[in-house]
């Protein structure tokens, strides 16, 4: 739902209200905290058993494979910073059916990853207080889930600040481990570098790919990020660079500190490295770091996963109760649902195969994200205006889709079958519940219509994208915006001369000003005779004075073939006609200034020429980046 924000970026509370309280470091910490978990504290030993010391290369390859989806999500998120992240992008790009499948997949994959982190917390608790029963470990995990749920219920700001502190502590410990460990690494432990062949190195890259999967989950809370145009892509980029480098450094040091016989298959590889280089104090520090990693992953999981049901409820894909927010401006019902699901997984289910399925669903979502960018670009929706554009589109996205599909197949039959079954179940939910309750336009439908017919109606998605862009840029509408929203718009199809043009304008203004059509026509002709109103090639701003007080009108005109004002001037394709009373002379100058900003904006002529209909022409002006201020009517 649309909502207006205050100057501080705070949205109104209510059924759809959330607060923009996450800054650049908040984005960085959520993205980083989602990445550093079992992928660093558990997987290196298992991956080493297959790849040997070349496991470092496997992690590097996996990081490179993340680049396409990071760039694609950065584009989508800066164009549509809305809660639900991937669900919202997929649904608006590919339609409600794909949105339903992607939304459920996104929610469950994040929640399952958070479940593993919570179980890790329970396992670490057993080292401090011996817990003989597996149910005791699960109880500790459930207790941690409840605590983190309460934290998220009282506000994103508190959860974000807590996340910041955890990430700082985690990175500090891992840096100390790496720097101190570099002094003790032995070169002989890296030989032979790829004992099982390079094909194993590539296979392991797919295995450890899930380690980086949490990076993009911060887009699920993009609606709660201050200045998402800058903070979101920069925060993701910083997290990717810093944590990828940290992954490679930690894995490299661990391989150089630990005998191959010990490291291969170990579930505590970093602890082994700390024992060999830092002693008991180092082991304790690494255990603390592991605890911080699991807590950050679980916290970020609850924070991010709960936004998928929030966004889905807004579109009617699940009951609207899940879109309600509390007095703390948090989606408390969605958070509670996510927490209950996670507690059920921890308490009753064996999740080994489900985690593999969650990984395959994550890759499936990444495929849909990359496809969404392609569709949004090819649809040429006028109001799709990302602040960041992914390079090499669509070839990079197509290559990523092929690679991700290969990785899903490589995970084995069970996760592939379970993921396919899940997709079928989500599709059934759509046809049984969603189809009759919701209807909205998608870029894919717009693209197909534009291919089969040149005459297509304006998509409702254009209006939604316009509102999202205004909210993203925190635009507070001024008088000129309101003037544009209510002004007359002429879209003239054939080439005409100035006199015919002025007759059309006079006929339009007559019903708005109370003056006769003939009088308005004569005033327009007289003003043009005093001096040409053609400002530059292709642009004219005719203006006349009408009455003493209380009037100011704007008529926006597009004529693709051109208006011929005289033989000396080039054809005019764009005109802004101003008609105001004497007491509006100062605002007349302000309106001219606003128009100047609009027409000088990069890409204006292309957007103006390609705009679909009258509302499309209004949107070109309304979404311009001109400075805005409140003008006082009649001020002298």
XYZ file of C-alpha atoms in Angstrom:
636
model
C 0.000 0.000 0.000
C 1.162 3.509 -0.618
C 2.076 5.662 2.305
C 3.547 9.104 2.744
C 6.649 9.657 4.799
C 7.755 12.520 6.945
C 10.937 14.434 6.334
C 12.760 11.946 8.516
C 11.600 9.069 6.398
C 9.147 7.637 8.886
C 6.045 6.034 7.495
C 2.724 6.208 9.160
C 1.787 3.262 11.291
C -1.219 1.154 10.539
C -1.988 -1.925 8.556
C 0.743 -1.174 6.048
C 3.045 1.199 7.916
C 6.674 0.405 8.535
C 9.487 2.735 9.515
C 12.604 3.596 7.537
C 15.159 3.136 10.308
C 17.982 1.134 8.669
C 20.973 3.068 7.383
C 24.025 2.012 5.371
C 25.640 0.083 8.204
C 22.320 -1.526 9.051
C 22.117 -2.862 5.477
C 25.725 -4.024 5.697
C 25.218 -5.788 9.029
C 22.024 -7.606 7.995
C 23.597 -8.761 4.720
C 26.841 -9.749 6.456
C 25.114 -11.465 9.345
C 23.057 -13.508 6.894
C 26.213 -14.709 5.137
C 28.478 -15.670 8.039
C 27.161 -18.865 9.558
C 27.514 -22.580 8.875
C 29.001 -21.765 5.474
C 32.129 -20.643 7.301
C 32.041 -22.551 10.584
C 30.946 -25.975 9.257
C 31.265 -26.308 5.463
C 35.038 -25.761 4.952
C 35.897 -29.142 6.491
C 33.275 -30.988 4.476
C 34.278 -29.180 1.291
C 37.993 -29.855 1.932
C 37.290 -33.600 1.845
C 36.267 -33.241 -1.825
C 38.489 -30.419 -3.127
C 41.585 -30.443 -0.901
C 43.435 -27.135 -0.406
C 41.817 -25.878 -3.641
C 38.668 -25.412 -1.564
C 39.801 -21.776 -1.418
C 39.249 -21.587 -5.186
C 35.823 -23.203 -4.742
C 34.804 -20.410 -2.383
C 36.138 -17.836 -4.854
C 34.127 -19.379 -7.703
C 30.993 -19.434 -5.546
C 31.497 -15.741 -4.760
C 31.773 -14.939 -8.474
C 28.541 -16.857 -9.130
C 26.772 -14.515 -6.702
C 27.629 -11.414 -8.715
C 24.787 -11.688 -11.287
C 22.034 -12.026 -8.713
C 23.544 -9.315 -6.501
C 23.542 -6.895 -9.435
C 20.060 -7.958 -10.546
C 18.590 -7.592 -7.077
C 20.317 -4.236 -6.623
C 18.542 -2.995 -9.765
C 15.164 -4.396 -8.753
C 15.486 -3.157 -5.176
C 16.403 0.405 -6.153
C 13.429 0.474 -8.546
C 10.980 -1.150 -6.116
C 12.155 -0.878 -2.479
C 9.214 -2.743 -0.973
C 8.852 -5.296 1.829
C 8.941 -8.856 0.571
C 11.938 -8.334 -1.687
C 12.089 -11.167 -4.200
C 8.375 -11.897 -3.873
C 7.447 -8.337 -4.824
C 9.876 -8.187 -7.762
C 8.863 -11.585 -9.107
C 5.128 -10.933 -8.790
C 5.307 -7.524 -10.476
C 7.582 -8.827 -13.212
C 6.257 -12.327 -13.911
C 2.734 -12.239 -12.469
C 0.833 -13.447 -9.391
C 1.345 -17.179 -10.050
C 5.126 -16.816 -10.154
C 4.813 -14.407 -7.233
C 2.986 -16.987 -5.134
C 5.596 -19.670 -5.841
C 8.498 -17.265 -5.334
C 7.001 -15.728 -2.195
C 6.476 -19.032 -0.416
C 9.877 -20.320 -1.571
C 11.610 -17.151 -0.382
C 9.899 -17.272 3.003
C 10.568 -20.957 3.654
C 14.199 -20.973 2.450
C 15.137 -18.054 4.707
C 13.263 -19.548 7.649
C 14.951 -22.943 7.203
C 18.374 -21.346 7.087
C 17.544 -19.497 10.303
C 16.400 -22.813 11.840
C 19.836 -24.307 11.295
C 21.453 -21.323 12.938
C 19.157 -21.727 15.950
C 20.028 -25.414 16.216
C 23.676 -24.340 16.106
C 22.995 -22.074 19.076
C 21.508 -25.039 20.915
C 24.523 -27.180 20.068
C 26.934 -24.520 21.331
C 24.880 -24.282 24.524
C 25.549 -27.979 25.107
C 29.294 -27.235 25.322
C 28.672 -24.809 28.181
C 25.993 -26.836 29.990
C 26.105 -30.561 29.137
C 22.746 -31.518 27.641
C 22.422 -35.289 27.309
C 19.144 -35.307 25.418
C 18.712 -34.017 21.879
C 15.427 -32.472 22.980
C 17.359 -30.289 25.402
C 19.421 -28.930 22.501
C 16.214 -28.266 20.597
C 14.718 -26.581 23.654
C 17.687 -24.204 23.793
C 17.222 -23.451 20.100
C 13.512 -22.778 20.590
C 14.302 -20.492 23.529
C 16.695 -18.508 21.352
C 14.013 -18.288 18.659
C 11.516 -16.873 21.152
C 13.994 -14.246 22.392
C 14.879 -13.100 18.874
C 11.199 -13.006 17.928
C 10.460 -10.669 20.837
C 13.367 -8.472 19.755
C 11.965 -8.186 16.229
C 8.458 -7.523 17.504
C 9.503 -4.368 19.370
C 11.017 -2.734 16.307
C 13.353 -2.979 13.334
C 15.600 -0.336 14.875
C 16.301 -2.461 17.959
C 16.820 -5.603 15.896
C 19.086 -3.669 13.514
C 21.206 -2.185 16.308
C 21.538 -5.584 17.927
C 22.617 -6.965 14.547
C 25.223 -4.189 14.166
C 26.907 -5.068 17.453
C 26.963 -8.776 16.693
C 28.471 -8.308 13.240
C 31.220 -6.005 14.559
C 32.181 -8.561 17.215
C 32.074 -11.442 14.748
C 34.255 -9.765 12.123
C 36.742 -8.631 14.791
C 37.241 -12.171 16.123
C 37.639 -13.659 12.652
C 40.167 -10.972 11.692
C 42.237 -11.694 14.807
C 42.101 -15.417 14.019
C 43.194 -14.804 10.415
C 45.975 -12.306 11.130
C 47.449 -14.369 13.955
C 46.991 -17.552 11.989
C 48.885 -16.216 8.967
C 52.035 -16.276 11.099
C 51.739 -20.052 11.578
C 50.533 -21.361 8.212
C 52.715 -24.030 6.591
C 53.108 -24.017 2.815
C 53.432 -27.805 2.677
C 49.803 -28.154 3.735
C 48.684 -26.646 0.405
C 50.315 -29.444 -1.615
C 48.995 -31.149 -3.604
C 46.679 -28.238 -4.243
C 43.859 -30.090 -6.098
C 44.429 -33.779 -5.247
C 41.026 -34.928 -6.514
C 41.032 -32.957 -9.777
C 39.668 -29.588 -10.813
C 36.240 -30.979 -11.633
C 35.823 -31.585 -7.900
C 36.775 -27.981 -7.238
C 33.962 -26.810 -9.512
C 31.504 -29.252 -7.926
C 32.392 -27.998 -4.447
C 31.767 -24.431 -5.647
C 28.122 -25.426 -6.029
C 28.210 -27.038 -2.597
C 29.484 -23.916 -0.825
C 27.406 -21.542 -2.946
C 24.732 -21.510 -0.241
C 27.261 -19.823 2.052
C 26.718 -16.568 0.175
C 22.955 -16.932 -0.237
C 22.066 -14.718 2.713
C 23.675 -11.663 1.110
C 20.633 -10.667 -0.921
C 18.068 -11.272 1.824
C 18.439 -7.706 3.048
C 16.266 -6.619 0.100
C 13.315 -8.180 1.938
C 13.399 -5.220 4.332
C 14.204 -2.606 1.673
C 11.030 -0.671 2.531
C 12.556 0.008 5.964
C 15.873 1.400 4.644
C 16.577 5.115 4.650
C 17.592 6.420 1.223
C 17.440 2.954 -0.412
C 18.729 4.383 -3.702
C 22.218 4.648 -2.168
C 22.207 2.628 1.041
C 20.861 -0.597 -0.445
C 23.298 -1.197 -3.354
C 26.250 0.206 -1.413
C 25.438 -1.847 1.681
C 25.124 -5.024 -0.385
C 28.330 -4.271 -2.285
C 30.284 -3.623 0.910
C 28.954 -6.798 2.523
C 29.803 -8.845 -0.561
C 33.361 -7.508 -0.807
C 34.167 -7.644 2.907
C 32.599 -11.007 3.713
C 33.813 -12.706 0.515
C 37.357 -11.565 1.318
C 36.904 -12.743 4.903
C 35.656 -16.148 3.715
C 38.689 -16.628 1.481
C 41.115 -15.434 4.157
C 39.658 -17.620 6.920
C 39.495 -20.724 4.712
C 43.038 -20.140 3.433
C 44.394 -19.784 6.976
C 42.457 -22.798 8.229
C 43.880 -25.015 5.470
C 47.407 -23.816 6.281
C 47.011 -24.450 10.022
C 45.430 -27.903 10.011
C 46.588 -31.338 8.864
C 44.556 -32.701 5.972
C 43.621 -35.823 7.962
C 42.109 -33.656 10.700
C 40.438 -31.095 8.472
C 38.751 -33.429 5.964
C 35.140 -33.968 7.029
C 35.448 -31.956 10.260
C 32.366 -30.115 11.488
C 34.507 -27.679 13.513
C 37.245 -26.641 11.039
C 37.794 -23.123 12.371
C 38.052 -24.434 15.918
C 40.781 -26.855 14.777
C 42.728 -24.019 13.215
C 42.390 -21.894 16.358
C 43.607 -24.756 18.535
C 46.742 -25.120 16.412
C 47.584 -21.419 16.341
C 45.938 -19.606 19.260
C 45.559 -22.265 21.956
C 42.633 -22.575 24.345
C 41.943 -18.841 24.334
C 41.665 -18.941 20.546
C 39.256 -21.872 20.667
C 37.016 -19.996 23.100
C 37.130 -16.901 20.895
C 36.129 -18.930 17.842
C 33.280 -20.535 19.758
C 32.092 -17.050 20.689
C 32.389 -16.038 17.027
C 30.367 -19.082 15.996
C 27.691 -18.143 18.527
C 27.619 -14.594 17.151
C 27.369 -15.964 13.594
C 24.462 -18.231 14.416
C 22.654 -15.458 16.313
C 23.115 -12.929 13.469
C 21.856 -15.449 10.905
C 18.838 -16.359 13.003
C 18.053 -12.715 13.767
C 18.384 -11.656 10.128
C 16.318 -14.695 9.113
C 13.384 -13.753 11.328
C 13.677 -10.103 10.271
C 13.753 -10.904 6.540
C 11.513 -13.975 6.315
C 8.604 -12.280 8.060
C 8.449 -9.623 5.308
C 7.414 -12.128 2.635
C 4.026 -12.891 4.259
C 3.643 -9.138 4.911
C 4.023 -8.353 1.202
C 1.946 -11.349 0.089
C -0.942 -10.317 2.351
C -0.956 -6.863 0.777
C -1.630 -8.461 -2.604
C -4.240 -10.920 -1.324
C -2.102 -14.039 -1.761
C -2.641 -14.902 1.897
C -5.231 -13.508 4.364
C -4.838 -9.780 5.060
C -4.335 -10.341 8.791
C -0.672 -11.090 8.037
C -0.213 -7.515 6.811
C -1.154 -5.886 10.098
C 1.458 -3.892 11.999
C 1.720 -3.260 15.726
C 2.161 -0.021 17.635
C 5.899 -0.593 17.181
C 5.306 -0.428 13.384
C 6.419 -4.058 12.957
C 4.458 -6.760 11.071
C 3.774 -8.684 14.283
C 1.434 -11.299 12.810
C 3.893 -12.154 10.012
C 6.765 -12.329 12.509
C 4.752 -14.589 14.814
C 3.827 -16.872 11.901
C 7.460 -17.138 10.840
C 8.554 -17.876 14.392
C 5.910 -20.585 14.875
C 6.963 -22.237 11.619
C 10.615 -22.221 12.690
C 9.787 -23.616 16.146
C 7.814 -26.432 14.495
C 10.755 -27.290 12.232
C 13.198 -27.319 15.150
C 10.924 -29.373 17.399
C 9.528 -32.042 15.112
C 11.281 -32.366 11.759
C 14.538 -33.745 10.469
C 15.633 -30.991 8.153
C 18.670 -32.394 6.348
C 16.869 -32.993 3.048
C 14.741 -29.919 3.599
C 17.848 -27.739 3.893
C 19.086 -29.041 0.568
C 15.665 -28.259 -0.814
C 15.871 -24.779 0.724
C 19.172 -24.306 -1.105
C 17.624 -25.399 -4.390
C 14.676 -23.074 -3.760
C 17.137 -20.269 -3.130
C 18.733 -20.951 -6.510
C 15.255 -21.162 -8.054
C 14.459 -17.733 -6.611
C 17.753 -16.398 -7.991
C 16.749 -17.677 -11.420
C 13.421 -15.851 -11.152
C 15.189 -12.674 -9.949
C 17.444 -12.653 -13.008
C 14.492 -13.385 -15.284
C 12.586 -10.525 -13.637
C 15.276 -8.020 -14.599
C 15.148 -9.190 -18.208
C 11.345 -8.902 -18.343
C 11.261 -5.480 -16.655
C 13.851 -4.138 -19.082
C 12.190 -5.611 -22.183
C 8.700 -4.477 -21.123
C 9.837 -0.853 -21.421
C 7.487 0.235 -18.662
C 7.853 3.997 -18.475
C 7.867 4.220 -14.682
C 10.386 1.431 -14.100
C 13.204 3.722 -12.984
C 15.923 1.884 -11.055
C 18.639 4.061 -9.560
C 21.129 1.298 -10.398
C 21.166 -0.744 -13.595
C 22.795 -4.168 -13.767
C 25.430 -4.250 -16.526
C 25.560 -6.723 -19.418
C 21.794 -7.314 -19.397
C 20.408 -9.723 -20.545
C 23.450 -11.890 -21.281
C 24.765 -11.980 -17.733
C 21.312 -12.883 -16.388
C 20.807 -15.619 -19.000
C 24.194 -17.150 -18.191
C 23.381 -17.050 -14.473
C 20.036 -18.803 -15.024
C 21.773 -21.623 -16.910
C 24.448 -22.035 -14.201
C 21.920 -21.950 -11.343
C 19.802 -24.571 -13.109
C 22.889 -26.785 -13.399
C 23.606 -26.360 -9.667
C 20.033 -27.351 -8.749
C 20.334 -30.550 -10.790
C 23.695 -31.323 -9.172
C 22.149 -31.273 -5.677
C 20.511 -34.652 -6.278
C 17.099 -36.204 -6.758
C 15.565 -35.650 -3.305
C 15.860 -31.837 -3.114
C 14.915 -31.603 -6.793
C 11.732 -33.657 -6.260
C 10.844 -31.822 -3.034
C 11.333 -28.427 -4.659
C 9.194 -29.434 -7.630
C 6.531 -30.707 -5.214
C 6.642 -27.441 -3.310
C 6.243 -25.462 -6.545
C 3.197 -27.564 -7.444
C 1.687 -27.045 -3.973
C 2.223 -23.268 -4.192
C 0.658 -23.279 -7.664
C -2.351 -25.181 -6.328
C -2.718 -22.581 -3.564
C -2.742 -19.872 -6.214
C -5.520 -21.494 -8.267
C -7.623 -22.483 -5.248
C -7.267 -19.334 -3.089
C -5.460 -16.495 -4.800
C -6.833 -16.405 -8.329
C -10.323 -15.199 -7.376
C -9.123 -12.782 -4.706
C -6.447 -10.729 -6.380
C -5.666 -9.270 -9.756
C -2.832 -6.961 -10.693
C -0.819 -6.251 -13.777
C 2.654 -7.624 -14.401
C 5.471 -6.563 -16.687
C 5.293 -9.930 -18.463
C 1.666 -9.335 -19.490
C 2.566 -5.823 -20.621
C 5.477 -7.230 -22.653
C 3.331 -9.879 -24.354
C 0.615 -7.333 -25.207
C 3.179 -4.956 -26.669
C 4.501 -7.742 -28.889
C 1.126 -8.812 -30.281
C -0.400 -5.330 -30.589
C 0.783 -1.742 -30.946
C -2.422 -0.478 -29.318
C -2.245 -1.426 -25.637
C -3.877 0.221 -22.671
C -1.862 1.767 -19.888
C -0.881 -0.859 -17.329
C -1.959 -0.450 -13.718
C 1.617 -1.366 -12.860
C 2.677 2.040 -14.197
C 0.631 3.771 -11.476
C 2.075 1.515 -8.795
C 5.634 2.077 -10.000
C 5.053 5.839 -10.044
C 3.893 5.800 -6.421
C 6.793 3.556 -5.374
C 9.293 5.906 -7.023
C 7.779 8.949 -5.304
C 7.966 7.166 -1.939
C 11.497 5.948 -2.656
C 12.706 9.475 -3.381
C 10.680 10.849 -0.438
C 9.002 13.358 -2.724
C 6.702 15.801 -0.979
C 4.398 17.140 -3.681
C 4.502 20.866 -4.231
C 2.082 23.133 -6.043
C 3.556 22.366 -9.449
C 3.037 18.614 -8.930
C -0.599 19.220 -8.062
C -0.923 21.516 -11.061
C 0.420 18.759 -13.342
C -1.892 16.150 -11.815
C -4.958 18.198 -12.678
C -3.897 19.968 -15.854
C -5.182 19.376 -19.362
C -3.005 17.250 -21.654
C -3.158 17.325 -25.443
C -1.588 14.521 -27.470
C -1.813 15.739 -31.072
C -1.355 13.052 -33.709
C -0.754 14.974 -36.941
C 1.496 17.865 -37.927
C -0.246 21.228 -37.491
C 0.539 24.922 -37.779
C 0.589 27.360 -34.840
C -2.894 28.800 -35.485
C -4.518 25.338 -35.378
C -2.503 24.548 -32.269
C -3.677 27.744 -30.523
C -7.301 26.956 -31.402
C -6.986 23.548 -29.691
C -5.387 25.137 -26.630
C -8.041 27.898 -26.481
C -10.840 25.321 -26.673
C -9.223 23.398 -23.826
C -8.702 26.448 -21.596
C -12.173 27.878 -22.212
C -13.844 25.333 -19.989
C -11.271 25.830 -17.227
C -10.995 29.608 -17.066
C -14.490 30.888 -17.829
C -13.139 32.954 -20.722
C -14.432 32.506 -24.239
C -12.555 30.381 -26.738
C -12.216 33.316 -29.159
C -10.757 35.631 -26.512
C -8.186 33.050 -25.442
C -7.269 32.383 -29.059
C -6.679 36.074 -29.755
C -4.499 36.451 -26.645
C -2.372 33.473 -27.649
C -1.910 34.870 -31.150
C -1.076 38.335 -29.798
C 1.533 36.962 -27.373
C 3.169 34.956 -30.162
C 3.257 38.027 -32.404
C 5.135 39.959 -29.693
C 7.931 37.396 -29.707
C 8.286 33.736 -30.452
C 7.632 31.409 -27.502
C 9.783 28.693 -29.065
C 12.497 28.363 -26.413
C 14.736 25.863 -28.137
C 14.588 23.228 -30.845
C 11.444 21.178 -30.302
C 10.193 23.111 -27.236
C 7.762 26.011 -26.840
C 6.255 27.652 -23.746
C 3.358 29.927 -24.829
C 2.003 32.006 -21.943
C -0.759 34.569 -21.496
C -2.258 36.716 -18.729
C -5.953 36.095 -17.995
C -7.866 38.168 -15.437
C -6.721 39.975 -12.312
C -6.689 37.247 -9.654
C -7.300 33.650 -8.757
C -6.349 31.868 -11.986
C -3.423 29.702 -13.057
C -3.689 26.923 -15.627
C -1.254 24.620 -17.404
C -1.749 22.696 -20.634
C 0.877 20.106 -21.556
C 1.142 19.250 -25.247
C 2.900 16.550 -27.232
C 2.903 16.456 -30.998
C 5.257 13.820 -32.348
C 4.906 14.950 -36.013
C 5.479 18.543 -34.900
C 3.875 21.986 -34.584
C 5.072 24.547 -37.128
C 5.251 27.940 -35.421
C 7.040 29.607 -38.342
C 9.307 28.847 -41.235
C 12.253 30.136 -39.216
C 11.776 27.813 -36.259
C 12.168 24.025 -36.205
C 9.112 21.895 -35.539
C 7.936 21.868 -31.915
C 7.158 18.490 -30.359
C 6.726 19.609 -26.732
C 4.776 22.581 -25.416
C 3.827 23.808 -21.963
C 1.126 26.486 -22.145
C 0.787 28.747 -19.080
C -2.261 30.933 -18.445
C -2.329 32.917 -15.191
C -3.821 36.022 -13.627
C -1.815 39.103 -12.670
C -1.482 38.169 -8.996
C 0.238 34.930 -10.042
C 3.151 36.613 -11.795
C 5.692 35.301 -9.265
C 4.376 31.768 -9.490
C 4.501 32.098 -13.275
C 8.274 32.512 -12.953
C 8.483 29.560 -10.570
C 6.507 27.391 -12.998
C 8.925 28.352 -15.777
C 11.818 27.312 -13.512
C 10.162 23.944 -12.804
C 9.582 23.350 -16.500
C 13.216 24.198 -17.225
C 14.387 21.579 -14.712
C 12.058 18.977 -16.221
C 13.027 19.459 -19.874
C 16.762 19.645 -19.090
C 16.771 16.314 -17.259
C 18.762 13.604 -19.011
C 16.517 11.338 -21.079
C 13.522 13.704 -21.019
C 12.956 13.795 -24.770
C 13.039 10.005 -25.097
C 10.660 9.499 -22.160
C 8.325 12.236 -23.438
C 8.243 10.784 -26.944
C 7.643 7.211 -25.757
C 5.159 7.992 -22.954
C 1.901 6.072 -23.204
C -1.061 8.445 -23.298
C -1.944 11.449 -21.190
C -1.124 9.900 -17.822
C 2.208 8.732 -19.165
C 3.032 12.331 -20.099
C 2.056 13.482 -16.607
C 4.303 10.802 -15.103
C 7.309 12.086 -17.040
C 6.930 15.402 -15.227
C 5.854 14.015 -11.838
C 8.846 11.656 -11.635
C 11.411 14.247 -12.616
C 14.190 14.973 -10.153
C 13.553 18.713 -10.068
C 13.899 20.544 -6.705
C 10.571 20.837 -4.925
C 9.286 23.491 -2.582
C 5.895 24.762 -1.532
C 4.969 27.901 -3.429
C 2.434 30.261 -1.870
C -0.305 31.209 -4.210
C -0.571 34.886 -4.880
C 2.658 35.798 -3.090
C 4.171 38.975 -4.486
